[in-house]
XYZ file of C-alpha atoms in Angstrom:
590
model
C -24.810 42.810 47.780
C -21.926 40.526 46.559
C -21.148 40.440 42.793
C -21.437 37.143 40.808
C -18.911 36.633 38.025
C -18.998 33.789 35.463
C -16.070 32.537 33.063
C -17.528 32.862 29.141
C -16.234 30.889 26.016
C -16.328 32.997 23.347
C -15.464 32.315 19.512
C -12.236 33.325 19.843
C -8.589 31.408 20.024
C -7.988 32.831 23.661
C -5.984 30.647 26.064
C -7.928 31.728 28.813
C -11.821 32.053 29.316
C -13.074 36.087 30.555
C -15.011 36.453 33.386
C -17.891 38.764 33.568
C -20.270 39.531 36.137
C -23.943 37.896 35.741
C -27.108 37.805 37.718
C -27.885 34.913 39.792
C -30.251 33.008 36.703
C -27.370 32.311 34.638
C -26.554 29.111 34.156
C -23.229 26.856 32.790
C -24.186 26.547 28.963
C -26.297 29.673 29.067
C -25.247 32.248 25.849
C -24.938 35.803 26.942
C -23.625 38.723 25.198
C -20.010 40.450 25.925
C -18.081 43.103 25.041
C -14.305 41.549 24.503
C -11.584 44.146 22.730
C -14.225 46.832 21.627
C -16.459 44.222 20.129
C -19.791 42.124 20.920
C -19.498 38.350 20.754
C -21.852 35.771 21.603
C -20.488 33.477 24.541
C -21.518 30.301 26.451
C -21.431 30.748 30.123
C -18.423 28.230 31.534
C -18.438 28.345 34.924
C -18.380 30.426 38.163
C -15.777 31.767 39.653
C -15.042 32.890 43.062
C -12.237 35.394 43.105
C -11.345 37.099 39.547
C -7.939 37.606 38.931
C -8.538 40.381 37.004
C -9.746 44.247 38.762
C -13.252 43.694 39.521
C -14.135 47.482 38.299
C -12.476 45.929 35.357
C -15.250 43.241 34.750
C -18.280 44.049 32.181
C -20.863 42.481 31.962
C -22.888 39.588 30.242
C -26.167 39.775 29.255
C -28.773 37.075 27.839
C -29.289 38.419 23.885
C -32.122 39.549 22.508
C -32.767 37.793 20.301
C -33.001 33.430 21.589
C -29.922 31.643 21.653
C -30.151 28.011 22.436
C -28.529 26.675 25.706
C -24.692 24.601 26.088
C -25.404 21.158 27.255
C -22.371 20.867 29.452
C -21.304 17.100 27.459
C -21.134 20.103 24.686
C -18.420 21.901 27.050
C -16.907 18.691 28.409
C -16.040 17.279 24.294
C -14.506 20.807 23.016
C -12.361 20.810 26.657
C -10.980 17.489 25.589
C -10.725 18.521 21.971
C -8.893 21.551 22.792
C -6.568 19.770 24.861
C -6.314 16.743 22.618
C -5.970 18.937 19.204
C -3.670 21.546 20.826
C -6.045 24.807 20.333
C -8.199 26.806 22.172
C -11.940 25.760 23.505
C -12.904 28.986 21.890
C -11.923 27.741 18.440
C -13.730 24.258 18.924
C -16.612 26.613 20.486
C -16.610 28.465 16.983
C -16.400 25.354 14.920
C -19.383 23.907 16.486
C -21.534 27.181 16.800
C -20.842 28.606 13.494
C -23.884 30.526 13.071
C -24.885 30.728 16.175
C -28.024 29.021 15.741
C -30.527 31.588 16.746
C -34.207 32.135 16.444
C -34.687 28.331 16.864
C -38.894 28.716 16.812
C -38.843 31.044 13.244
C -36.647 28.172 12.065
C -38.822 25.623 13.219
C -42.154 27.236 12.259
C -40.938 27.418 8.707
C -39.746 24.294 8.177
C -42.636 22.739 9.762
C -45.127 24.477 7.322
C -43.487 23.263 4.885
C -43.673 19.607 6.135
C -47.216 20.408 6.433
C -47.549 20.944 3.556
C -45.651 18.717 1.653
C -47.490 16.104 4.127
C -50.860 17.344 3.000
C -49.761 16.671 -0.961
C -48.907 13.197 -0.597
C -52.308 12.315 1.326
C -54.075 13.965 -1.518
C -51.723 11.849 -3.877
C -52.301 8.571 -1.786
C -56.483 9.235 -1.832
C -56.474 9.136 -5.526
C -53.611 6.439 -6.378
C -54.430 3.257 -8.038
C -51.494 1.211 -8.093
C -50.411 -1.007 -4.849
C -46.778 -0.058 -5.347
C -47.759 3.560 -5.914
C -49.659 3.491 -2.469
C -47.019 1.972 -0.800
C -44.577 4.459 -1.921
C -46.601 7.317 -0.776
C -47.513 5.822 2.429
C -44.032 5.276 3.222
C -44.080 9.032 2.327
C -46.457 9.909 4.984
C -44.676 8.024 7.315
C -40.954 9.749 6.977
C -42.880 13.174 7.129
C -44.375 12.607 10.070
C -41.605 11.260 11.626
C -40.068 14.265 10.236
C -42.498 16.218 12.084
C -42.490 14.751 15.295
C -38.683 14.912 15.212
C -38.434 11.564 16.496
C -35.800 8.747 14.610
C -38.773 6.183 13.982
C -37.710 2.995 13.026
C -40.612 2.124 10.472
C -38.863 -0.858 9.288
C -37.777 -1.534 12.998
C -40.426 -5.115 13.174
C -38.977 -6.670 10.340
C -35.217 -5.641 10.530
C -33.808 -9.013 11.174
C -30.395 -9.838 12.723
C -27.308 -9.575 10.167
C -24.132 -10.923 9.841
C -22.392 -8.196 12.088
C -25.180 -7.813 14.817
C -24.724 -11.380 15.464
C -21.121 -11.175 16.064
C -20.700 -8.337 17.874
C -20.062 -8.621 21.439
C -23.373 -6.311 23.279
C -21.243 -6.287 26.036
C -18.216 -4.527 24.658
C -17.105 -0.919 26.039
C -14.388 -0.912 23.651
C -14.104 0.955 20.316
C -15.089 -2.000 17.530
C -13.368 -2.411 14.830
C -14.916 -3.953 12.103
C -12.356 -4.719 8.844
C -13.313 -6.334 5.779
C -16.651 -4.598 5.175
C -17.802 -2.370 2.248
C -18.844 0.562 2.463
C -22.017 -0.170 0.504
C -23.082 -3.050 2.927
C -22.568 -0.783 6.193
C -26.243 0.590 5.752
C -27.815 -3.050 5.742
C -25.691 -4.639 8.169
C -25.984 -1.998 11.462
C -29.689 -1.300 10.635
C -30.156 -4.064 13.504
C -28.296 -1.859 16.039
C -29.139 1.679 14.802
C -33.375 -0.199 15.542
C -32.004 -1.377 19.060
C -30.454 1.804 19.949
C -33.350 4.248 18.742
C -36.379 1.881 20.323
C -33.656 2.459 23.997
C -34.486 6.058 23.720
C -30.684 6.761 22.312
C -29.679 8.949 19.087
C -27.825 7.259 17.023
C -24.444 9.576 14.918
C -23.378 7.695 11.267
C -20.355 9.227 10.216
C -19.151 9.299 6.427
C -16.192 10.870 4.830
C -17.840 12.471 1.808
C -21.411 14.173 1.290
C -22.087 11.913 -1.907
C -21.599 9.079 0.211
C -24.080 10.272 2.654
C -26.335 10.970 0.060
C -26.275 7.417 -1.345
C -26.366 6.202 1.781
C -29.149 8.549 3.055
C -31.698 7.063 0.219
C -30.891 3.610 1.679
C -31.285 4.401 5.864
C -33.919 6.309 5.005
C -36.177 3.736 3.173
C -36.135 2.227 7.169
C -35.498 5.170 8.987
C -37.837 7.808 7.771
C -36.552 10.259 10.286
C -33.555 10.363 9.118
C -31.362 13.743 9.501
C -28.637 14.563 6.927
C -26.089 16.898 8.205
C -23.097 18.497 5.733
C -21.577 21.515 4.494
C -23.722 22.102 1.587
C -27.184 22.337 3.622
C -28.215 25.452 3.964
C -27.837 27.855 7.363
C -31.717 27.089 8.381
C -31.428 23.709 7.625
C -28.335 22.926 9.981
C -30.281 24.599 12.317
C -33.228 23.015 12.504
C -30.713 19.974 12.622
C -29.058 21.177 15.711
C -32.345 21.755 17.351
C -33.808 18.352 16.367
C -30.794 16.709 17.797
C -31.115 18.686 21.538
C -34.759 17.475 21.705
C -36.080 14.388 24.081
C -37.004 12.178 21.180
C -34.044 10.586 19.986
C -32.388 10.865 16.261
C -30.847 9.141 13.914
C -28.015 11.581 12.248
C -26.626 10.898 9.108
C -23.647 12.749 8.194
C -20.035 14.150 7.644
C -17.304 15.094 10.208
C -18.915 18.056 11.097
C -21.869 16.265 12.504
C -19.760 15.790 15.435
C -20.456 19.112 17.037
C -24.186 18.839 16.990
C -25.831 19.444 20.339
C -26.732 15.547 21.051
C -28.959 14.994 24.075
C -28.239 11.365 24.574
C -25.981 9.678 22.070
C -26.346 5.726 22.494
C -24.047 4.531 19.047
C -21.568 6.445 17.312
C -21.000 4.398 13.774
C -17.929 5.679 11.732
C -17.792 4.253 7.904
C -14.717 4.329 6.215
C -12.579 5.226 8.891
C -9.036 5.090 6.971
C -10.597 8.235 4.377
C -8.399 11.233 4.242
C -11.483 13.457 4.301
C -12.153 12.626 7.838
C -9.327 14.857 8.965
C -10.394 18.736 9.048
C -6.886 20.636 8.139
C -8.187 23.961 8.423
C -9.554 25.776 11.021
C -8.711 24.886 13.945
C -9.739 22.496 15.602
C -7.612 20.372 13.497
C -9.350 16.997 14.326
C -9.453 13.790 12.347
C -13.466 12.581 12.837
C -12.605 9.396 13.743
C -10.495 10.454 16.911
C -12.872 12.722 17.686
C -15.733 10.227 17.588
C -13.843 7.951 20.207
C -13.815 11.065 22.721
C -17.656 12.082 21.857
C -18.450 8.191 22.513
C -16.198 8.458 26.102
C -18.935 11.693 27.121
C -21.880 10.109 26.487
C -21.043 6.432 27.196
C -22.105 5.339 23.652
C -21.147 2.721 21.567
C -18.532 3.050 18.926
C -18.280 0.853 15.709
C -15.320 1.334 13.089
C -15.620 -0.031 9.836
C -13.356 0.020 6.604
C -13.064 -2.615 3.983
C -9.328 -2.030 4.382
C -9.007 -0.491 7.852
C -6.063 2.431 8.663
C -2.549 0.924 10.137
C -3.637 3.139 13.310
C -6.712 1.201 14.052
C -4.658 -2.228 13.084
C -2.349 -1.366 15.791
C -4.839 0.044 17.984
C -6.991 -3.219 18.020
C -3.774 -5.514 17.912
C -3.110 -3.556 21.053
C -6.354 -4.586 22.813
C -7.341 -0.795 22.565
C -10.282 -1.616 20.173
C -11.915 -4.658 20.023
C -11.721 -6.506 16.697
C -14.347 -7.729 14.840
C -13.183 -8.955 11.276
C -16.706 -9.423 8.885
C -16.727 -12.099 6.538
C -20.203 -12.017 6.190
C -22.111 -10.698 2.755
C -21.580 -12.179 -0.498
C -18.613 -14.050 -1.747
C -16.634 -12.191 -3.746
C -13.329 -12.846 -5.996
C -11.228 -10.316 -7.704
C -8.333 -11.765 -10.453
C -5.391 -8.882 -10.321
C -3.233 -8.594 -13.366
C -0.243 -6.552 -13.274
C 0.974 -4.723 -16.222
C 4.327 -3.448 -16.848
C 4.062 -0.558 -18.712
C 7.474 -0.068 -18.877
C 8.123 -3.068 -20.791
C 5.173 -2.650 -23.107
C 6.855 0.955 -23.669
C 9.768 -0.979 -25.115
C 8.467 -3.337 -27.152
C 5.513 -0.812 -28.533
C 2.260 -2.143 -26.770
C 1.388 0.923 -25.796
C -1.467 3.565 -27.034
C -0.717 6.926 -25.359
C -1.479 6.300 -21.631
C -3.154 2.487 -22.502
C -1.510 -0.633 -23.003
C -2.499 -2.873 -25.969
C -3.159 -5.372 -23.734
C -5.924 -3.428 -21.287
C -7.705 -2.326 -24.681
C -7.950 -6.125 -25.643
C -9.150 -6.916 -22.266
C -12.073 -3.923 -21.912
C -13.345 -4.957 -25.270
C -13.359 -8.695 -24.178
C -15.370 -7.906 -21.406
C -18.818 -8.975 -20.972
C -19.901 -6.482 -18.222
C -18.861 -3.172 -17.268
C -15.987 -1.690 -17.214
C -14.825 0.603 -14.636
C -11.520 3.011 -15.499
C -10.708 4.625 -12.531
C -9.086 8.162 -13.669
C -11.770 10.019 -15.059
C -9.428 12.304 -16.724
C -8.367 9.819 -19.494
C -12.542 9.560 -20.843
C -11.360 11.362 -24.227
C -7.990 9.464 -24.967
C -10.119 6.045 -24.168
C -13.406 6.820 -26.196
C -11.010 7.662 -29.179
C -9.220 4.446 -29.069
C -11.953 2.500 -28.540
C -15.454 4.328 -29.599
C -16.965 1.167 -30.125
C -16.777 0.208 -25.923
C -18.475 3.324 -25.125
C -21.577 1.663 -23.853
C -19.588 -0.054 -21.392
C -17.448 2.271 -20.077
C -17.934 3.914 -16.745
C -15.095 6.556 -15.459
C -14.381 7.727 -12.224
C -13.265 6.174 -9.324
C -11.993 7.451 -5.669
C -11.880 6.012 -2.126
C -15.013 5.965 -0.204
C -17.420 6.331 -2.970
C -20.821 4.721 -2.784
C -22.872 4.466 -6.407
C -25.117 2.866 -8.387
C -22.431 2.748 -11.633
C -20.234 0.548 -9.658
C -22.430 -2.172 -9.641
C -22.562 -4.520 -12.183
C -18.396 -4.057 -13.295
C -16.871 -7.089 -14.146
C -13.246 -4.979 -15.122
C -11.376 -2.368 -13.188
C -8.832 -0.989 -14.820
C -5.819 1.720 -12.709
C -4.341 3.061 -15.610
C -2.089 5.595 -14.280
C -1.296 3.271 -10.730
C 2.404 5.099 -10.399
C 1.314 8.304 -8.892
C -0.401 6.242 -5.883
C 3.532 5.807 -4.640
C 5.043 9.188 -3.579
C 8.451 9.043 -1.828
C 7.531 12.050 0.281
C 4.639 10.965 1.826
C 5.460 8.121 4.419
C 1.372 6.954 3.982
C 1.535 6.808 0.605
C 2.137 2.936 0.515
C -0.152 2.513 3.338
C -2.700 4.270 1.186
C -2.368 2.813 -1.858
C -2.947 -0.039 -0.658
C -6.596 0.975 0.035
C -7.372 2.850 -2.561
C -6.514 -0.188 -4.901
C -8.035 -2.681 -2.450
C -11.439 -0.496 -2.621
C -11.340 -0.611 -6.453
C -10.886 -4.326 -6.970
C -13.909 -4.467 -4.780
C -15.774 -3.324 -7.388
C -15.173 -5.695 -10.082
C -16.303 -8.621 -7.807
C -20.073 -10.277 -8.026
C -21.354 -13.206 -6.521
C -20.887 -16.235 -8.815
C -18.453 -14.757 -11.234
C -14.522 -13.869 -10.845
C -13.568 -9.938 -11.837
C -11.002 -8.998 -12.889
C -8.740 -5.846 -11.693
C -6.044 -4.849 -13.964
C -3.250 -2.584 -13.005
C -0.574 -0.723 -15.022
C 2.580 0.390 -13.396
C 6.151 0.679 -14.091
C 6.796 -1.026 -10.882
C 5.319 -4.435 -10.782
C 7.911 -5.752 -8.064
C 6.133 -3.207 -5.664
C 5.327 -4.832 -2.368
C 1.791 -3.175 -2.159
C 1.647 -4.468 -6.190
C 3.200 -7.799 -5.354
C 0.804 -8.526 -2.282
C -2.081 -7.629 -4.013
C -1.142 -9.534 -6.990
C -0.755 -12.414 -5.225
C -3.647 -12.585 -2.583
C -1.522 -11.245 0.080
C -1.515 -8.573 2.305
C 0.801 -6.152 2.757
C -0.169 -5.196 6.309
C 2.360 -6.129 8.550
C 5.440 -5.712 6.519
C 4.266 -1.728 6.271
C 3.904 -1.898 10.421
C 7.250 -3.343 10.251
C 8.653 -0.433 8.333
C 6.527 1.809 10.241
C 8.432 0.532 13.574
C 11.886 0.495 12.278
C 11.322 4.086 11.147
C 9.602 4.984 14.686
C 6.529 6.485 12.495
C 3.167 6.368 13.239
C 1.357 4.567 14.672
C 4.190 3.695 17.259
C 4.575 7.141 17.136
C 2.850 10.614 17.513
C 2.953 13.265 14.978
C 2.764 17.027 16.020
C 3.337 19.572 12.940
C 4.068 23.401 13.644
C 3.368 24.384 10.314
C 4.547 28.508 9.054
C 2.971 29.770 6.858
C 4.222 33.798 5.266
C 3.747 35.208 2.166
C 7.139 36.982 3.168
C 9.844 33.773 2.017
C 12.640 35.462 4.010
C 11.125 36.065 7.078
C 9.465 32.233 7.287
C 12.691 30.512 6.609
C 14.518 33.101 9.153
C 11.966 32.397 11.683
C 11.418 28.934 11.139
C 15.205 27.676 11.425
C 15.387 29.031 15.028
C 12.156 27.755 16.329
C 13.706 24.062 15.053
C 16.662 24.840 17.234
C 14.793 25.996 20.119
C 12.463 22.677 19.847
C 15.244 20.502 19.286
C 17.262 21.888 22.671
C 13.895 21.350 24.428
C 13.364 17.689 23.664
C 16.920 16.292 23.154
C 16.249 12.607 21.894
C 13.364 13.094 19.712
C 13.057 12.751 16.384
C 12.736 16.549 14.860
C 12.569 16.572 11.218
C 12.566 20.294 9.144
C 11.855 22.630 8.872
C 10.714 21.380 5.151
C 8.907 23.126 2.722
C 5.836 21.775 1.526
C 5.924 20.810 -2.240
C 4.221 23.012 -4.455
C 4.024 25.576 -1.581
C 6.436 28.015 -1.015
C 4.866 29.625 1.357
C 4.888 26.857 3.855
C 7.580 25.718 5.890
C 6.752 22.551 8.300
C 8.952 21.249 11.703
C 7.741 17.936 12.227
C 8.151 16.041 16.124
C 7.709 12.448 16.091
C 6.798 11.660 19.739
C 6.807 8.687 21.717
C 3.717 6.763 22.784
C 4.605 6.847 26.228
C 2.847 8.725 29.240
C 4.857 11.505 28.727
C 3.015 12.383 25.433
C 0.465 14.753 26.777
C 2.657 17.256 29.152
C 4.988 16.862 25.924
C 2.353 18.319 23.812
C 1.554 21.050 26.090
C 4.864 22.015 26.313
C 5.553 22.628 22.442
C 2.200 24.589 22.726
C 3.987 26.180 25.343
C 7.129 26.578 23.029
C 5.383 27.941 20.142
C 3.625 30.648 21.936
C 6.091 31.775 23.350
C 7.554 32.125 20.345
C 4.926 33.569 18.715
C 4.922 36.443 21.252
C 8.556 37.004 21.720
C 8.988 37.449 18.144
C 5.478 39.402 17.089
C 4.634 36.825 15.173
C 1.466 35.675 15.558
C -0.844 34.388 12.858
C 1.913 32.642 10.928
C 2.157 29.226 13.122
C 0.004 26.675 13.947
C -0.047 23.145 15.362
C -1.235 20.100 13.934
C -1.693 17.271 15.580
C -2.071 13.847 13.830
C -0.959 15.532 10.611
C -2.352 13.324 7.584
């Protein structure tokens, strides 16, 4: 009788995929369990292959578990293959990412959680039977209604009959293939404004992915998609095991669902994934810098969308130069939103530098901003949290007023309502070593002055700096924007995004050995690609440890064998000179 052997994935950065032998019911996507280097992993079966390369009385082999491991969809394989080749790192790695805990015993999982629905279901009827109030009622029927949505594990669109068209679903083109890019629109109007398509989508019989940067966005945002939604899933870092479980096993079921969550969300095992919507898509936090895979969310959305032939909308208030270029471009399809109230920000620049001089300053506060925040009618918003105790003594009597805290991305009910925005400490937006830094800046200041605006009234945004001639400052200032003269400088300077970035960052507690390891590997990069920019190695500030050699590549067809070949580079490298563990690649370094 003829043996059958199978390829396995296992959780492990391998370049290659072992082969086992299996009996004839094992299927691609199956999880079996292997021996691999004296120990027992967990795999997903890959493929079949004909003719091992390997000694066949070498080959173990794989057996289905014990205990019940949910099946691979083989979309699942097809995204971490293009992942792994897009992010420069093994399938195993994305394989380990997106199966952390395996996510076994699916039906103990279930049964709990659905007792306690039951439960919790039984409760609110008993609540309902005895309330008197009509908004009470309501509130508990709407109760009922999530719950058993909740229990059925379907996305129902309660809301769904009286979700009328918005601003957005009106413009955008139905027909479109294309990533959309959506610019001008708040993060706290995103909810309102694709409940229209999120209701379209989930009545098709197609789960619907919401990506956010941050959990406490998703958790504002949850309470407001889930007043319509009431089978909403939330899916982040801080759930616990069981409940990313029962997530993952929700999300492989028939009925569709309606997934609320951060990057991480990407790996779940979607069935059928009909609109992919990513808010915020300039945040920092979207970009995963360790483990590998090192993907940035929004990246990695566009290649999810390309497996399951979903729709793809982008949205940022001030959008990333990438997705700028990448719509100028005709790669995305641009949609600019000018629907939504009418809002109007005054900016006032001061130079703290001068006030320094002629003693109009307080410690870290002009004269000038404390006149202003207790001249304001409304709130006030400072944006660096860390000054509450300077402030408050200055000016104890504004207290009420006051609200601290600002970053990008954030959703909250204390932003509303602020007629001032104050950046006190505006300076340390600017670094020199970080060629984003501008770029950023930019929208993080542009996401503040959004919150001083209300319909009917003009806000006002005040910023301290000791460089008021800034062009991000000036622009701003001024009504401007500051967007092409930054792709300009972008261009000249062959950076992103007419350019690729590939890191190989080394990383050794022994400082002799990384900079004598780290020079050479330059060299040998630089002799391999003779006319591209190599820049390092550098250290990274505040990080002795670290040394970085940075390759800016050209956006050409050659970019992809280019990339495998400083894969190909580095491990070689890495083998040559015993050093593995200390280097790793990053691709589309932040």
């Amino acid at each position: 009788m003829s043996q059958r052997y199978i390829s396995v994935i296992l959780p492990l950065a391998l370049e290659w995929e072992p082969v086992y032998r299996g009996d004839e019911s094992l299927r691609i996507g199956d999880r079996v369990s292997v021996w691999f280097s004296g120990r027992k992993y967990i795999g997903a079966v890959s493929g079949e292959v004909s003719t091992p390369d390997v000694d066949p009385g070498k080959i173990r082999d794989a057996i289905r578990p014990q205990e019940r491991y949910e099946p691979v969809s083989e979309r699942e394989i097809a995204y971490w293959r293009h992942l792994a080749s897009y992010y420069l790192c093994t399938v195993g790695e994305v394989y380990k990412a997106a199966y952390p805990y395996g996510r076994l015993r699916g039906e103990e999982i279930e049964s709990r959680s659905e007792d306690r629905l039951r439960q919790r279901l039984e409760r609110t009827r008993e609540k309902l039977a005895v309330a008197r109030k009509d908004s009470t009622r309501e509130r508990y029927q709407e109760d009922i209604l999530r719950i058993e949505a909740a229990l059925s594990g379907k996305a129902y669109a309660a809301s769904a009959p009286t979700i009328e068209a918005t601003t957005l679903s009106k413009i955008l083109n139905p027909e479109e293939t294309r990533p959309v890019l959506c610019s001008g629109l708040a993060p706290s109007l995103v909810p309102g404004e694709i409940a229209p398509l999120v209701a379209e989508t989930l009545t098709a019989g197609r789960s619907v992915l919401y990506l956010v940067p941050e959990i406490e966005a998703g958790a504002s945002v949850g309470e407001d998609l889930s007043m319509r939604f009431p089978g909403l899933i939330l899916y982040h870092s801080r759930l616990s095991e069981s409940q990313r479980r029962s997530a993952g096993f929700r999300a492989r079921e028939e009925e569709p669902v309606f997934v609320l969550g951060t990057r991480s969300a990407l790996f779940l095992p979607f069935r059928d994934l009909g609109l992919i919507i990513v808010s915020e898509e300039q945040s920092p936090s979207f970009k995963q810098d360790s483990p590998a895979p090192r993907y940035n969310a929004r990246d990695a959305a566009i290649l999810l969308a390309k497996v399951h032939g979903s729709r793809l909308l982008i949205t940022a208030l001030t959008p990333s130069l990438e997705s700028v270029y990448n719509a100028s471009a005709g790669r995305y399809a641009a949609c600019p939103f000018s629907g939504g109230a009418v809002t109007r920000c005054r900016t006032i620049l001061i130079d703290t530098g001068a006030e320094w001089r002629k003693g109009g300053m307080k410690g870290n506060f002009s004269i000038k901003l404390l006149e202003a925040i207790l001249g304001c009618p409304g709130k006030v918003l400072i944006v660096e949290s860390y000054l509450r105790d300077e402030l408050l003594g200055l000016i104890p009597e504004a207290s009420e007023k006051l609200v601290f805290g600002a970053r990008e991305g954030m959703y909250g009910p204390d932003f509303k309502g602020v007629s001032l925005v104050a950046s006190v400490q505006t300076d340390r937006y600017f670094s020199r070593g970080n060629f984003r830094a501008d770029e950023r800046a930019d929208q993080l200041l542009r996401q503040f002055s959004s919150y001083c605006s209300k319909e009917g009234s003009e806000g006002t945004f005040i910023i301290q700096t000791r460089q008021p001639r800034h062009p991000v400052l000036k622009q701003l200032a001024e009504g401007g924007d500051v967007t092409a003269s930054l792709l300009e400088e972008r261009q000249a300077c062959g950076y992103p995004p007419y350019s690729r970035i590939t890191d190989v960052v080394l990383r050794d507690v022994n400082t002799a050995r990384l900079h004598a390891l780290a020079g050479p590997l330059a060299g040998i990069l630089r002799d391999a690609f003779p006319g591209i920019s190599i820049l390092g190695p550098e250290a990274v500030p505040g990080d002795e440890i670290t040394s970085v050699i940075r390759i800016l590549l050209p956006r050409d067809r050659d970019l992809k064998p280019r990339k495998e070949q400083i894969r190909r580079i580095v491990d070689t490298y890495k083998k040559d000179r015993h050093y593995a563990g200390h280097i790793h690649l990053d691709v589309d370094p932040l």
